[in-house]
Coordinates of C-alpha atoms in Angstrom, one line a residue:
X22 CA 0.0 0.0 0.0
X23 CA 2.8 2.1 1.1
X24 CA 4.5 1.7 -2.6
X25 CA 1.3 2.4 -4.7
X26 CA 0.9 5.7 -2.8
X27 CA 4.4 6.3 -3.2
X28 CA 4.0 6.0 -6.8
X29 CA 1.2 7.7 -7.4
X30 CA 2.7 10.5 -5.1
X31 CA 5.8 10.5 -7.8
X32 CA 3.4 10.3 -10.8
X33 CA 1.7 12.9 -9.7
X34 CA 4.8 15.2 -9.1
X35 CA 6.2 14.1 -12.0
X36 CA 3.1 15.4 -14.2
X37 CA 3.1 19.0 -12.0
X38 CA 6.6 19.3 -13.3
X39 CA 6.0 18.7 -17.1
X40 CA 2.9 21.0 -16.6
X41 CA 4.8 23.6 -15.1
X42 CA 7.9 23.6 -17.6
X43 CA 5.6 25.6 -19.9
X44 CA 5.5 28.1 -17.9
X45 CA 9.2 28.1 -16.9
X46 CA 11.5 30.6 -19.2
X47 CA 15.1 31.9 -19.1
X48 CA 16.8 35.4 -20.1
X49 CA 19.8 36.1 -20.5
X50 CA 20.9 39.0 -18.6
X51 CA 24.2 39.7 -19.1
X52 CA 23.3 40.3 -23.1
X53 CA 20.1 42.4 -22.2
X54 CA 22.1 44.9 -20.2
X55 CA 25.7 44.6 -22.9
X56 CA 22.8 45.4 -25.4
X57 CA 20.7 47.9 -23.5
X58 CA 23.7 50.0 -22.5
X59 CA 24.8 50.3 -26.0
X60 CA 21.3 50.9 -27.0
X61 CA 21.1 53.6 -24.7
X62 CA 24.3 55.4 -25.1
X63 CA 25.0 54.7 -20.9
X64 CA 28.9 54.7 -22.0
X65 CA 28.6 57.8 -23.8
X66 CA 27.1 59.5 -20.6
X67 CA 29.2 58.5 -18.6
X68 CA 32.4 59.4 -20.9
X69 CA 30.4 62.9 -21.3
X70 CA 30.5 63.2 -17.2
X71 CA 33.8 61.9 -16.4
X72 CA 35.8 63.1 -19.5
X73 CA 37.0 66.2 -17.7
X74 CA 38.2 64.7 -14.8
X75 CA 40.0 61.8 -16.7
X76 CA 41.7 64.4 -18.5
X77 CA 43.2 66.6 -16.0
X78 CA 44.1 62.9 -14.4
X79 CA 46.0 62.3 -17.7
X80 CA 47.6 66.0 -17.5
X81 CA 48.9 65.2 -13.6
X82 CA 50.1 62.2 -14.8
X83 CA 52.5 63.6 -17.7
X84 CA 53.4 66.8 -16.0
X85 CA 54.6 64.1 -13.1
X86 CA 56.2 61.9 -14.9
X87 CA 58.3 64.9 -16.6
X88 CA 59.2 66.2 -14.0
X89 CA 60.5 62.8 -12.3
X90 CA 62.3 63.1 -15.5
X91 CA 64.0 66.1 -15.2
X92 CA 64.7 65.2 -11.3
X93 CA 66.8 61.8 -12.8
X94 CA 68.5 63.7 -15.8
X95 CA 69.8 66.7 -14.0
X96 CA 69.4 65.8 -10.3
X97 CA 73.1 65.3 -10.0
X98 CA 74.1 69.1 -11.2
X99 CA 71.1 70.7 -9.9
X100 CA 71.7 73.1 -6.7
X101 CA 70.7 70.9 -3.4
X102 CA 68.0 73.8 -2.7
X103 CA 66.2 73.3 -6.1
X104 CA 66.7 69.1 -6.3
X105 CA 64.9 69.4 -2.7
X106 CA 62.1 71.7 -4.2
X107 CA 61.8 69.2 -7.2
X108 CA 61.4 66.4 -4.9
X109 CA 58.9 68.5 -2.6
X110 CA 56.8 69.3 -5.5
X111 CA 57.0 65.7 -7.0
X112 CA 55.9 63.9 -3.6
X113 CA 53.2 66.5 -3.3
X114 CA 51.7 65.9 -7.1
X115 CA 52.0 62.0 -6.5
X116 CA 49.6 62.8 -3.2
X117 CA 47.9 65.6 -4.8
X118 CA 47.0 62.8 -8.0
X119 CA 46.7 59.7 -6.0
X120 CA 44.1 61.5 -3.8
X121 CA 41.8 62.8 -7.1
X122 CA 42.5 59.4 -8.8
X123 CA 40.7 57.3 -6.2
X124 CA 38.1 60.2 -6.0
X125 CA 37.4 59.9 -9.7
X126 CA 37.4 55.8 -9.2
X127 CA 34.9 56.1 -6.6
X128 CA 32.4 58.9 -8.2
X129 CA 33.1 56.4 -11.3
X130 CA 32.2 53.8 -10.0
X131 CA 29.1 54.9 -7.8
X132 CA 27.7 56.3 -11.2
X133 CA 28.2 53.3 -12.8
X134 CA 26.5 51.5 -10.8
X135 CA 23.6 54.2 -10.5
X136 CA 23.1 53.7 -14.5
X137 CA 23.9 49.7 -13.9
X138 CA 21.0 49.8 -11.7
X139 CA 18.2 52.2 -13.7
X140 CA 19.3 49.2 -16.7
X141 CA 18.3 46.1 -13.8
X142 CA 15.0 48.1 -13.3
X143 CA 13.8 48.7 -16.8
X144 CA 14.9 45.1 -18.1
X145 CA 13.2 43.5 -15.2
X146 CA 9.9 45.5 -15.7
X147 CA 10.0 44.0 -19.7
X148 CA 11.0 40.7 -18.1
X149 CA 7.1 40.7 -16.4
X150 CA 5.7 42.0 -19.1
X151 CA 6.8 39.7 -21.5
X152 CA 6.7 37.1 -19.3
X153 CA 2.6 38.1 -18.3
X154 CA 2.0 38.8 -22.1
X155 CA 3.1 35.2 -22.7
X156 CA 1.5 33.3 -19.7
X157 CA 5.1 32.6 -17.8
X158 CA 5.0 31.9 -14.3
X159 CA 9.0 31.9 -13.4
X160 CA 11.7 33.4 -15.4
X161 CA 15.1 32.5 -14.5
X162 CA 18.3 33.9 -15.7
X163 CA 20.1 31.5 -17.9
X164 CA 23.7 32.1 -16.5
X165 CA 21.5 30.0 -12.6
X166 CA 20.4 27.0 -15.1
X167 CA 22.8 24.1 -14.9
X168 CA 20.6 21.8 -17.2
X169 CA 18.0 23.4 -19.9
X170 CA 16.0 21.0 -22.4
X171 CA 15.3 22.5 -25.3
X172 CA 11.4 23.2 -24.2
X173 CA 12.0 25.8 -22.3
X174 CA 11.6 29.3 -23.5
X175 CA 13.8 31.9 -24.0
X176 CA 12.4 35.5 -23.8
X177 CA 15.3 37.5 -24.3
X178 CA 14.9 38.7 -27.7
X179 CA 11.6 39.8 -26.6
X180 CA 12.6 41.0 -23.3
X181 CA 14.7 43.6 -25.7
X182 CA 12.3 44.5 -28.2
X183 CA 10.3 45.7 -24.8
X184 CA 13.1 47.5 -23.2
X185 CA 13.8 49.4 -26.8

């Protein structure tokens, strides 16, 4: 008695599952927000915004470096006074640069993840809405499936005609 409930338990189960693998799909995300960024020029923004600030990065940098330069070229013949003032002014750039540099890496990245974020959001509103349009009850993003059979759905393409 025990087995025949057991199997009919299994059978059962077994039956749910099929019936629910219809309305099982995957998306990919890591394509949807490659291809939404670039859609929606998120690199150009953020090249607009930071720009500036990478360039006067990139003018520290040189004017550093050139005058590390002169420090190693004429260093030996220079008077002591003006080698120390070299030196000074060097070790006060490099702190001057590093501190800007990891203030630019850190306003970088915090916008980045701003835009990164306002992407999740409008790709996981076309995710229910495709996914309600087309009678899905779980979508899962394909990068979490370890096994896929060929029946279930991907919605990706349609997730981005949505989000476009």
């Amino acid at each position: 008695m025990k087995k025949l409930l057991l199997a009919a338990g299994f059978g059962l189960a077994m039956a749910a599952s099929a019936q629910a693998a219809d309305k099982i799909a995957i998306v990919d995300m890591g394509s949807l927000l490659q291809q939404v960024a670039q859609s929606s020029g998120v690199s150009q923004t953020m090249k607009n915004e930071f720009g500036g600030r990478a360039s006067e990065l990139q003018g520290m940098e040189s004017d550093l470096q050139a005058k590390a330069q002169r420090l190693q070229r004429d260093g030996s013949t220079m008077k002591a006074s003006d080698r120390s003032k070299l030196e000074k002014d060097i070790a006060t750039g490099r702190q001057e640069f590093a501190q800007k540099a990891q203030a630019f890496e850190q306003d970088q990245a915090r916008r980045s993840n701003e835009e990164r974020g306002k992407l999740v959001t409008r790709i996981q509103t076309a995710v229910k809405k495709v996914a309600a349009d087309q009678g899905v009850d779980l979508v899962i993003p394909s990068n979490a499936v370890i096994y896929n059979s060929n029946d279930v759905k991907d919605i990706t393409a349609d997730v981005l005609k949505q989000v476009k």
